[in-house]
């Protein structure tokens, strides 16, 4: 086991205090949006070895079979397939979707052939991997997640008289839900220039005048105020509005259109940074690519339910790259699964990690470790609250 030093991403939507409080640091007034724990090239963690500090990707590359385990190395090569994050949002994130594995591979290869630099602002695919993700709320979290029934969005528009509301009602009246949702979202994302500014402005003014009695009543105006003229504010009406309470989790597979609005949570995902944005952002938006990736099916809110294993709550939503384990809060005696590597983070309290092989390590709030596969099963004891990311189970061929 190796202690970790991790990087914080200062995105503009980030909270000012949640991550510094976790790490025992004084807030400096700047947004601290995400704490990354893993080997992703965008912000890799540093492991502290007897020889000194070393980037985690270098530790893995030195002996993948020993560090990751032979089975994981056979499946994923010399890379850690998951990334663990702490997310702290004071403002909405972009409305976004992630590609499936095939689309990620082909999209990355196509942009490589075109010679688009990896860090180019207009690049869609920064790596050849998909990015399913699971979000576990630590505090109340609000999100927009997946499409709701078109008829529900249609009802919310009935009292609006502006031109865009009339057009969207026509789109949403189609008897096929998928066609109705695709038509409405396509219309919003393909509005251009002055027409977009006019139609979105008229819609927001009309919405504020009518104030429909619905779950989205306040969110349209809030999003429009933050991103004037952005069609994502209106597109929010097409999605489920979800509140997660501490301990609740969402699993977001490829194609699920979503946006986190506010809250503090733990995220675990496949080790990728591929994001296609639909709005609520000043970053690059590629409507044609996004519309080809979005899943327009109306499905239940994708809550992820845990099982209970050896003193821990275990989330295994079916992604081969990751599983998430929660231990505590409170007095705990638990065991982490013994297969493959793990990243362990103490959210509160004080616990000991006791490996089958090697020295035990004490973790306090905000501290983390990387557990090599050759450490064997890990016992967790103490008074605290701990999360751990591990590799998921192989999928059936």
CSV table of C-alpha atoms in Angstrom, one decimal:
chain,number,residue,atom,x,y,z
A,1,UNK,CA,0.0,0.0,0.0
A,2,UNK,CA,1.2,3.5,-0.8
A,3,UNK,CA,-0.1,6.8,0.5
A,4,UNK,CA,-1.3,9.2,-2.2
A,5,UNK,CA,-1.1,12.9,-3.0
A,6,UNK,CA,-3.9,13.9,-5.3
A,7,UNK,CA,-4.6,16.9,-7.5
A,8,UNK,CA,-7.5,19.3,-7.3
A,9,UNK,CA,-9.2,20.7,-10.4
A,10,UNK,CA,-10.2,24.3,-10.1
A,11,UNK,CA,-13.2,24.4,-12.5
A,12,UNK,CA,-15.3,27.6,-12.3
A,13,UNK,CA,-18.4,25.7,-11.0
A,14,UNK,CA,-16.6,24.3,-8.0
A,15,UNK,CA,-17.4,25.0,-4.4
A,16,UNK,CA,-15.0,27.0,-2.3
A,17,UNK,CA,-14.9,25.1,0.9
A,18,UNK,CA,-16.0,21.4,0.6
A,19,UNK,CA,-12.7,19.9,-0.8
A,20,UNK,CA,-10.4,22.1,1.4
A,21,UNK,CA,-12.4,21.1,4.4
A,22,UNK,CA,-12.0,17.4,3.5
A,23,UNK,CA,-8.2,17.9,3.1
A,24,UNK,CA,-7.8,19.9,6.3
A,25,UNK,CA,-6.8,23.0,4.4
A,26,UNK,CA,-7.8,26.7,4.7
A,27,UNK,CA,-10.0,27.7,1.7
A,28,UNK,CA,-8.3,30.3,-0.5
A,29,UNK,CA,-11.5,31.7,-2.0
A,30,UNK,CA,-11.0,29.9,-5.4
A,31,UNK,CA,-13.3,27.2,-6.7
A,32,UNK,CA,-12.2,23.7,-5.8
A,33,UNK,CA,-14.3,21.5,-8.1
A,34,UNK,CA,-12.9,18.0,-8.2
A,35,UNK,CA,-10.3,15.9,-6.3
A,36,UNK,CA,-8.9,13.3,-8.7
A,37,UNK,CA,-7.5,10.0,-7.2
A,38,UNK,CA,-6.0,7.7,-9.9
A,39,UNK,CA,-3.7,7.4,-12.8
A,40,UNK,CA,-5.5,9.5,-15.5
A,41,UNK,CA,-3.0,11.5,-17.5
A,42,UNK,CA,-5.0,14.7,-16.9
A,43,UNK,CA,-4.1,14.8,-13.2
A,44,UNK,CA,-2.4,11.7,-12.0
A,45,UNK,CA,-1.9,11.0,-8.3
A,46,UNK,CA,1.5,10.6,-6.7
A,47,UNK,CA,2.4,7.5,-4.7
A,48,UNK,CA,4.9,7.7,-1.8
A,49,UNK,CA,7.3,4.7,-2.0
A,50,UNK,CA,10.4,3.9,0.0
A,51,UNK,CA,12.4,5.3,-2.9
A,52,UNK,CA,10.5,8.6,-2.9
A,53,UNK,CA,7.4,10.1,-4.6
A,54,UNK,CA,6.5,8.6,-8.0
A,55,UNK,CA,3.5,9.3,-10.4
A,56,UNK,CA,1.1,6.5,-10.1
A,57,UNK,CA,1.1,5.7,-13.9
A,58,UNK,CA,4.9,5.1,-13.6
A,59,UNK,CA,4.4,2.7,-10.7
A,60,UNK,CA,1.9,0.7,-12.7
A,61,UNK,CA,4.0,0.8,-15.9
A,62,UNK,CA,7.0,-0.6,-14.0
A,63,UNK,CA,5.3,-4.0,-13.3
A,64,UNK,CA,1.6,-4.1,-14.3
A,65,UNK,CA,1.1,-7.7,-13.5
A,66,UNK,CA,2.2,-7.2,-9.9
A,67,UNK,CA,0.6,-3.8,-9.3
A,68,UNK,CA,-2.7,-4.4,-11.0
A,69,UNK,CA,-2.8,-8.2,-10.9
A,70,UNK,CA,-2.4,-10.5,-13.9
A,71,UNK,CA,-6.1,-10.7,-14.6
A,72,UNK,CA,-6.6,-6.9,-14.6
A,73,UNK,CA,-3.4,-6.3,-16.6
A,74,UNK,CA,-4.7,-8.9,-19.2
A,75,UNK,CA,-8.0,-7.0,-19.5
A,76,UNK,CA,-6.8,-3.4,-19.4
A,77,UNK,CA,-3.0,-3.4,-20.1
A,78,UNK,CA,-0.8,-1.2,-18.1
A,79,UNK,CA,-3.4,1.3,-17.1
A,80,UNK,CA,-5.7,1.7,-14.0
A,81,UNK,CA,-9.1,1.4,-15.6
A,82,UNK,CA,-11.0,3.6,-13.1
A,83,UNK,CA,-10.8,7.1,-11.7
A,84,UNK,CA,-12.1,8.1,-8.3
A,85,UNK,CA,-13.2,11.7,-7.6
A,86,UNK,CA,-14.7,13.9,-5.0
A,87,UNK,CA,-17.0,16.4,-6.8
A,88,UNK,CA,-18.1,19.6,-5.1
A,89,UNK,CA,-20.4,21.8,-7.2
A,90,UNK,CA,-21.8,25.2,-6.2
A,91,UNK,CA,-23.0,25.9,-9.7
A,92,UNK,CA,-24.4,23.7,-12.5
A,93,UNK,CA,-22.0,21.6,-14.6
A,94,UNK,CA,-22.5,21.4,-18.4
A,95,UNK,CA,-25.3,19.5,-19.9
A,96,UNK,CA,-23.4,16.5,-21.3
A,97,UNK,CA,-23.3,12.9,-22.5
A,98,UNK,CA,-20.6,10.2,-22.7
A,99,UNK,CA,-20.0,7.9,-25.7
A,100,UNK,CA,-20.0,4.2,-25.6
A,101,UNK,CA,-16.8,2.2,-26.1
A,102,UNK,CA,-17.1,1.7,-29.8
A,103,UNK,CA,-17.9,5.4,-30.5
A,104,UNK,CA,-15.0,6.5,-28.2
A,105,UNK,CA,-12.5,4.3,-30.1
A,106,UNK,CA,-13.7,5.4,-33.6
A,107,UNK,CA,-14.1,9.1,-32.6
A,108,UNK,CA,-10.6,9.2,-31.1
A,109,UNK,CA,-9.1,7.5,-34.1
A,110,UNK,CA,-10.8,9.9,-36.5
A,111,UNK,CA,-9.6,13.0,-34.7
A,112,UNK,CA,-6.1,11.5,-34.5
A,113,UNK,CA,-6.1,11.0,-38.2
A,114,UNK,CA,-7.2,14.6,-38.7
A,115,UNK,CA,-4.3,15.8,-36.6
A,116,UNK,CA,-6.4,17.6,-33.9
A,117,UNK,CA,-4.2,18.2,-30.9
A,118,UNK,CA,-5.3,16.3,-27.7
A,119,UNK,CA,-5.6,19.6,-25.8
A,120,UNK,CA,-7.4,21.5,-28.6
A,121,UNK,CA,-10.5,23.2,-27.3
A,122,UNK,CA,-12.7,21.8,-30.2
A,123,UNK,CA,-11.6,18.2,-29.7
A,124,UNK,CA,-14.4,15.8,-28.8
A,125,UNK,CA,-12.5,12.6,-27.9
A,126,UNK,CA,-9.4,13.0,-25.7
A,127,UNK,CA,-8.8,9.2,-25.3
A,128,UNK,CA,-10.2,6.0,-26.9
A,129,UNK,CA,-12.2,4.9,-23.8
A,130,UNK,CA,-15.8,5.2,-22.8
A,131,UNK,CA,-16.9,6.8,-19.5
A,132,UNK,CA,-19.7,5.2,-17.6
A,133,UNK,CA,-19.9,6.8,-14.1
A,134,UNK,CA,-21.5,6.3,-10.7
A,135,UNK,CA,-22.3,9.2,-8.4
A,136,UNK,CA,-22.7,8.6,-4.6
A,137,UNK,CA,-24.1,11.6,-2.7
A,138,UNK,CA,-22.3,12.8,0.4
A,139,UNK,CA,-24.6,15.8,0.9
A,140,UNK,CA,-28.0,16.5,-0.9
A,141,UNK,CA,-27.2,16.7,-4.6
A,142,UNK,CA,-29.4,17.9,-7.4
A,143,UNK,CA,-29.2,16.7,-11.0
A,144,UNK,CA,-30.9,16.5,-14.4
A,145,UNK,CA,-30.7,13.0,-15.5
A,146,UNK,CA,-32.2,11.1,-18.5
A,147,UNK,CA,-35.3,11.9,-20.5
A,148,UNK,CA,-38.8,12.1,-19.0
A,149,UNK,CA,-42.0,11.5,-20.8
A,150,UNK,CA,-42.5,14.0,-23.7
A,151,UNK,CA,-46.1,14.5,-22.6
A,152,UNK,CA,-44.9,15.8,-19.2
A,153,UNK,CA,-42.7,18.4,-20.8
A,154,UNK,CA,-45.5,19.2,-23.2
A,155,UNK,CA,-47.9,19.9,-20.3
A,156,UNK,CA,-45.4,22.3,-18.7
A,157,UNK,CA,-45.5,24.4,-21.9
A,158,UNK,CA,-49.2,24.6,-22.4
A,159,UNK,CA,-49.6,28.1,-21.0
A,160,UNK,CA,-46.7,29.6,-22.8
A,161,UNK,CA,-47.5,31.6,-26.0
A,162,UNK,CA,-44.0,32.4,-27.4
A,163,UNK,CA,-42.8,31.0,-30.7
A,164,UNK,CA,-40.3,28.5,-29.3
A,165,UNK,CA,-42.9,27.0,-26.9
A,166,UNK,CA,-45.3,26.5,-29.9
A,167,UNK,CA,-42.6,24.8,-31.9
A,168,UNK,CA,-41.5,22.6,-29.0
A,169,UNK,CA,-45.2,21.6,-28.3
A,170,UNK,CA,-45.4,20.5,-31.9
A,171,UNK,CA,-42.1,18.4,-31.6
A,172,UNK,CA,-43.3,16.8,-28.3
A,173,UNK,CA,-46.7,15.8,-29.7
A,174,UNK,CA,-45.3,13.1,-31.9
A,175,UNK,CA,-46.7,9.7,-31.0
A,176,UNK,CA,-43.2,8.1,-30.8
A,177,UNK,CA,-41.4,9.3,-27.6
A,178,UNK,CA,-37.9,8.9,-29.1
A,179,UNK,CA,-38.8,10.9,-32.2
A,180,UNK,CA,-40.5,13.6,-30.1
A,181,UNK,CA,-37.5,14.0,-27.8
A,182,UNK,CA,-35.0,13.9,-30.7
A,183,UNK,CA,-37.0,16.5,-32.6
A,184,UNK,CA,-37.2,18.9,-29.6
A,185,UNK,CA,-33.5,18.6,-28.6
A,186,UNK,CA,-32.4,18.9,-32.2
A,187,UNK,CA,-34.4,22.0,-32.6
A,188,UNK,CA,-32.8,23.6,-29.5
A,189,UNK,CA,-29.2,22.6,-30.3
A,190,UNK,CA,-29.3,23.7,-33.9
A,191,UNK,CA,-30.8,27.2,-33.4
A,192,UNK,CA,-28.3,29.7,-34.8
A,193,UNK,CA,-27.0,33.1,-34.0
A,194,UNK,CA,-29.5,35.9,-33.6
A,195,UNK,CA,-32.5,33.5,-33.9
A,196,UNK,CA,-31.2,31.5,-30.9
A,197,UNK,CA,-30.8,34.7,-28.8
A,198,UNK,CA,-34.3,35.9,-29.7
A,199,UNK,CA,-36.1,32.6,-29.3
A,200,UNK,CA,-34.4,31.7,-26.0
A,201,UNK,CA,-34.9,35.2,-24.6
A,202,UNK,CA,-38.6,35.2,-25.5
A,203,UNK,CA,-39.0,31.8,-24.0
A,204,UNK,CA,-37.3,32.6,-20.7
A,205,UNK,CA,-39.4,35.8,-20.4
A,206,UNK,CA,-42.6,33.9,-21.1
A,207,UNK,CA,-41.6,31.2,-18.6
A,208,UNK,CA,-41.0,33.7,-15.9
A,209,UNK,CA,-44.3,35.3,-16.6
A,210,UNK,CA,-46.3,32.1,-16.4
A,211,UNK,CA,-44.2,30.2,-13.8
A,212,UNK,CA,-45.7,26.7,-14.4
A,213,UNK,CA,-46.3,24.7,-11.3
A,214,UNK,CA,-43.8,21.9,-12.0
A,215,UNK,CA,-40.5,20.5,-10.8
A,216,UNK,CA,-38.6,22.6,-13.3
A,217,UNK,CA,-40.3,25.9,-12.3
A,218,UNK,CA,-37.2,27.5,-10.8
A,219,UNK,CA,-34.4,25.8,-12.7
A,220,UNK,CA,-35.1,27.2,-16.2
A,221,UNK,CA,-34.7,30.8,-15.0
A,222,UNK,CA,-31.7,29.9,-12.9
A,223,UNK,CA,-29.9,28.2,-15.8
A,224,UNK,CA,-30.9,31.0,-18.2
A,225,UNK,CA,-29.5,33.7,-15.8
A,226,UNK,CA,-26.2,31.9,-15.6
A,227,UNK,CA,-26.0,31.1,-19.3
A,228,UNK,CA,-28.0,33.8,-21.3
A,229,UNK,CA,-29.1,32.6,-24.7
A,230,UNK,CA,-28.0,29.0,-24.0
A,231,UNK,CA,-30.5,26.4,-25.2
A,232,UNK,CA,-29.5,24.1,-22.4
A,233,UNK,CA,-31.7,26.1,-20.0
A,234,UNK,CA,-34.8,25.1,-22.1
A,235,UNK,CA,-33.5,21.6,-22.8
A,236,UNK,CA,-33.6,21.0,-19.0
A,237,UNK,CA,-37.4,20.6,-19.4
A,238,UNK,CA,-36.8,17.4,-21.3
A,239,UNK,CA,-35.0,15.7,-18.4
A,240,UNK,CA,-35.8,14.3,-15.1
A,241,UNK,CA,-35.0,16.5,-12.1
A,242,UNK,CA,-33.5,14.4,-9.4
A,243,UNK,CA,-32.5,15.0,-5.7
A,244,UNK,CA,-30.1,12.5,-4.2
A,245,UNK,CA,-29.9,12.3,-0.5
A,246,UNK,CA,-26.6,11.1,1.3
A,247,UNK,CA,-26.1,7.4,0.5
A,248,UNK,CA,-28.1,7.4,-2.7
A,249,UNK,CA,-26.4,6.8,-6.0
A,250,UNK,CA,-26.9,7.2,-9.8
A,251,UNK,CA,-25.3,5.2,-12.5
A,252,UNK,CA,-24.9,7.0,-15.8
A,253,UNK,CA,-24.2,4.7,-18.8
A,254,UNK,CA,-23.3,5.9,-22.3
A,255,UNK,CA,-25.9,8.0,-24.0
A,256,UNK,CA,-27.5,9.4,-20.8
A,257,UNK,CA,-27.9,13.1,-21.1
A,258,UNK,CA,-27.3,14.7,-17.7
A,259,UNK,CA,-26.1,17.7,-15.7
A,260,UNK,CA,-25.2,17.9,-12.0
A,261,UNK,CA,-26.6,21.1,-10.6
A,262,UNK,CA,-25.2,21.3,-7.1
A,263,UNK,CA,-23.9,19.2,-4.2
A,264,UNK,CA,-21.0,17.2,-2.9
A,265,UNK,CA,-20.5,13.6,-4.0
A,266,UNK,CA,-18.0,10.8,-4.7
A,267,UNK,CA,-17.7,9.8,-8.3
A,268,UNK,CA,-16.1,6.7,-9.8
A,269,UNK,CA,-15.9,6.2,-13.5
A,270,UNK,CA,-14.0,4.5,-16.3
A,271,UNK,CA,-10.6,6.2,-16.7
A,272,UNK,CA,-11.6,8.6,-19.5
A,273,UNK,CA,-12.2,12.3,-20.0
A,274,UNK,CA,-14.5,12.0,-23.0
A,275,UNK,CA,-17.4,14.5,-22.7
A,276,UNK,CA,-19.8,15.7,-25.4
A,277,UNK,CA,-21.6,18.9,-24.3
A,278,UNK,CA,-25.1,20.1,-25.2
A,279,UNK,CA,-25.1,23.4,-23.3
A,280,UNK,CA,-24.8,25.2,-20.0
A,281,UNK,CA,-21.1,25.8,-20.9
A,282,UNK,CA,-18.8,28.1,-22.7
A,283,UNK,CA,-16.8,25.2,-23.9
A,284,UNK,CA,-17.0,23.5,-27.3
A,285,UNK,CA,-20.4,22.1,-28.3
A,286,UNK,CA,-20.7,19.8,-31.3
A,287,UNK,CA,-24.5,19.3,-31.8
A,288,UNK,CA,-24.2,16.8,-34.7
A,289,UNK,CA,-21.9,14.5,-32.8
A,290,UNK,CA,-23.8,14.8,-29.5
A,291,UNK,CA,-27.2,14.1,-31.2
A,292,UNK,CA,-25.7,10.9,-32.7
A,293,UNK,CA,-24.5,9.7,-29.3
A,294,UNK,CA,-27.6,10.5,-27.1
A,295,UNK,CA,-30.0,7.7,-26.1
A,296,UNK,CA,-33.5,9.2,-26.6
A,297,UNK,CA,-35.2,6.4,-24.7
A,298,UNK,CA,-37.5,7.3,-21.8
A,299,UNK,CA,-36.2,5.2,-18.9
A,300,UNK,CA,-36.6,5.2,-15.1
A,301,UNK,CA,-34.1,7.4,-13.2
A,302,UNK,CA,-31.0,5.2,-13.1
A,303,UNK,CA,-30.6,4.8,-9.3
A,304,UNK,CA,-27.9,2.3,-8.3
A,305,UNK,CA,-28.8,0.0,-5.4
A,306,UNK,CA,-26.0,-1.5,-3.2
A,307,UNK,CA,-25.5,-4.9,-2.0
A,308,UNK,CA,-24.0,-5.6,1.5
A,309,UNK,CA,-20.7,-7.6,1.6
A,310,UNK,CA,-18.4,-8.2,4.5
A,311,UNK,CA,-19.3,-5.0,6.3
A,312,UNK,CA,-19.5,-2.7,3.3
A,313,UNK,CA,-22.0,-1.3,0.9
A,314,UNK,CA,-21.0,-2.4,-2.6
A,315,UNK,CA,-22.1,-0.7,-5.8
A,316,UNK,CA,-21.5,-2.8,-8.9
A,317,UNK,CA,-23.6,-1.3,-11.7
A,318,UNK,CA,-22.2,-3.6,-14.4
A,319,UNK,CA,-19.3,-1.5,-15.6
A,320,UNK,CA,-16.2,-3.7,-16.1
A,321,UNK,CA,-13.8,-0.9,-15.2
A,322,UNK,CA,-15.1,-0.1,-11.6
A,323,UNK,CA,-17.0,-0.9,-8.5
A,324,UNK,CA,-17.5,1.4,-5.5
A,325,UNK,CA,-17.4,0.4,-1.9
A,326,UNK,CA,-18.6,2.4,1.1
A,327,UNK,CA,-17.7,1.6,4.7
A,328,UNK,CA,-19.3,3.5,7.6
A,329,UNK,CA,-19.9,6.1,8.9
A,330,UNK,CA,-19.5,4.9,12.4
A,331,UNK,CA,-17.6,2.1,14.1
A,332,UNK,CA,-16.5,-0.3,11.3
A,333,UNK,CA,-15.0,-3.7,10.8
A,334,UNK,CA,-15.0,-4.6,7.2
A,335,UNK,CA,-13.1,-6.2,4.4
A,336,UNK,CA,-12.3,-4.9,0.9
A,337,UNK,CA,-12.5,-7.4,-1.9
A,338,UNK,CA,-9.1,-9.0,-2.6
A,339,UNK,CA,-9.1,-8.9,-6.4
A,340,UNK,CA,-7.0,-6.3,-8.2
A,341,UNK,CA,-5.9,-2.8,-7.1
A,342,UNK,CA,-7.9,-0.3,-5.1
A,343,UNK,CA,-7.9,3.4,-4.2
A,344,UNK,CA,-9.1,4.1,-0.7
A,345,UNK,CA,-10.2,7.5,0.7
A,346,UNK,CA,-11.1,8.4,4.2
A,347,UNK,CA,-14.0,10.9,4.2
A,348,UNK,CA,-14.1,11.2,8.0
A,349,UNK,CA,-12.8,9.8,11.2
A,350,UNK,CA,-9.8,7.5,11.7
A,351,UNK,CA,-9.4,3.9,10.4
A,352,UNK,CA,-6.7,1.3,10.0
A,353,UNK,CA,-6.1,-0.6,6.8
A,354,UNK,CA,-4.7,-4.0,7.6
A,355,UNK,CA,-3.4,-6.0,4.6
A,356,UNK,CA,-2.8,-9.7,4.4
A,357,UNK,CA,0.7,-8.8,3.2
A,358,UNK,CA,2.7,-5.8,4.3
A,359,UNK,CA,2.4,-3.0,6.9
A,360,UNK,CA,-0.9,-1.6,8.1
A,361,UNK,CA,-1.7,2.1,7.4
A,362,UNK,CA,-3.8,4.5,9.4
A,363,UNK,CA,-6.0,6.9,7.5
A,364,UNK,CA,-7.6,10.1,8.8
A,365,UNK,CA,-10.1,12.4,7.1
A,366,UNK,CA,-8.9,13.4,3.6
A,367,UNK,CA,-6.1,10.8,3.4
A,368,UNK,CA,-5.9,8.2,0.7
A,369,UNK,CA,-3.9,5.1,-0.4
A,370,UNK,CA,-3.3,3.1,-3.5
A,371,UNK,CA,-3.5,-0.7,-2.7
A,372,UNK,CA,-1.5,-2.9,-5.1
A,373,UNK,CA,-3.1,-6.2,-6.1
A,374,UNK,CA,-0.3,-8.1,-4.4
A,375,UNK,CA,-1.4,-6.8,-1.0
A,376,UNK,CA,-4.2,-9.3,-0.9
A,377,UNK,CA,-7.5,-8.7,1.0
A,378,UNK,CA,-7.6,-5.6,3.2
A,379,UNK,CA,-9.3,-5.4,6.6
A,380,UNK,CA,-10.7,-2.0,7.6
A,381,UNK,CA,-11.2,-1.2,11.3
A,382,UNK,CA,-11.9,2.0,13.3
A,383,UNK,CA,-14.3,4.8,13.6
A,384,UNK,CA,-14.9,6.6,10.4
A,385,UNK,CA,-16.3,6.8,6.8
A,386,UNK,CA,-14.4,5.3,3.9
A,387,UNK,CA,-14.9,4.8,0.2
A,388,UNK,CA,-12.9,2.6,-2.1
A,389,UNK,CA,-12.8,2.1,-5.8
A,390,UNK,CA,-11.9,-1.3,-7.3
A,391,UNK,CA,-12.0,-2.9,-10.7
A,392,UNK,CA,-15.4,-4.3,-11.8
A,393,UNK,CA,-16.2,-7.8,-12.9
A,394,UNK,CA,-15.5,-8.9,-16.5
A,395,UNK,CA,-18.5,-8.7,-18.8
A,396,UNK,CA,-19.8,-11.8,-20.5
A,397,UNK,CA,-18.8,-12.2,-24.1
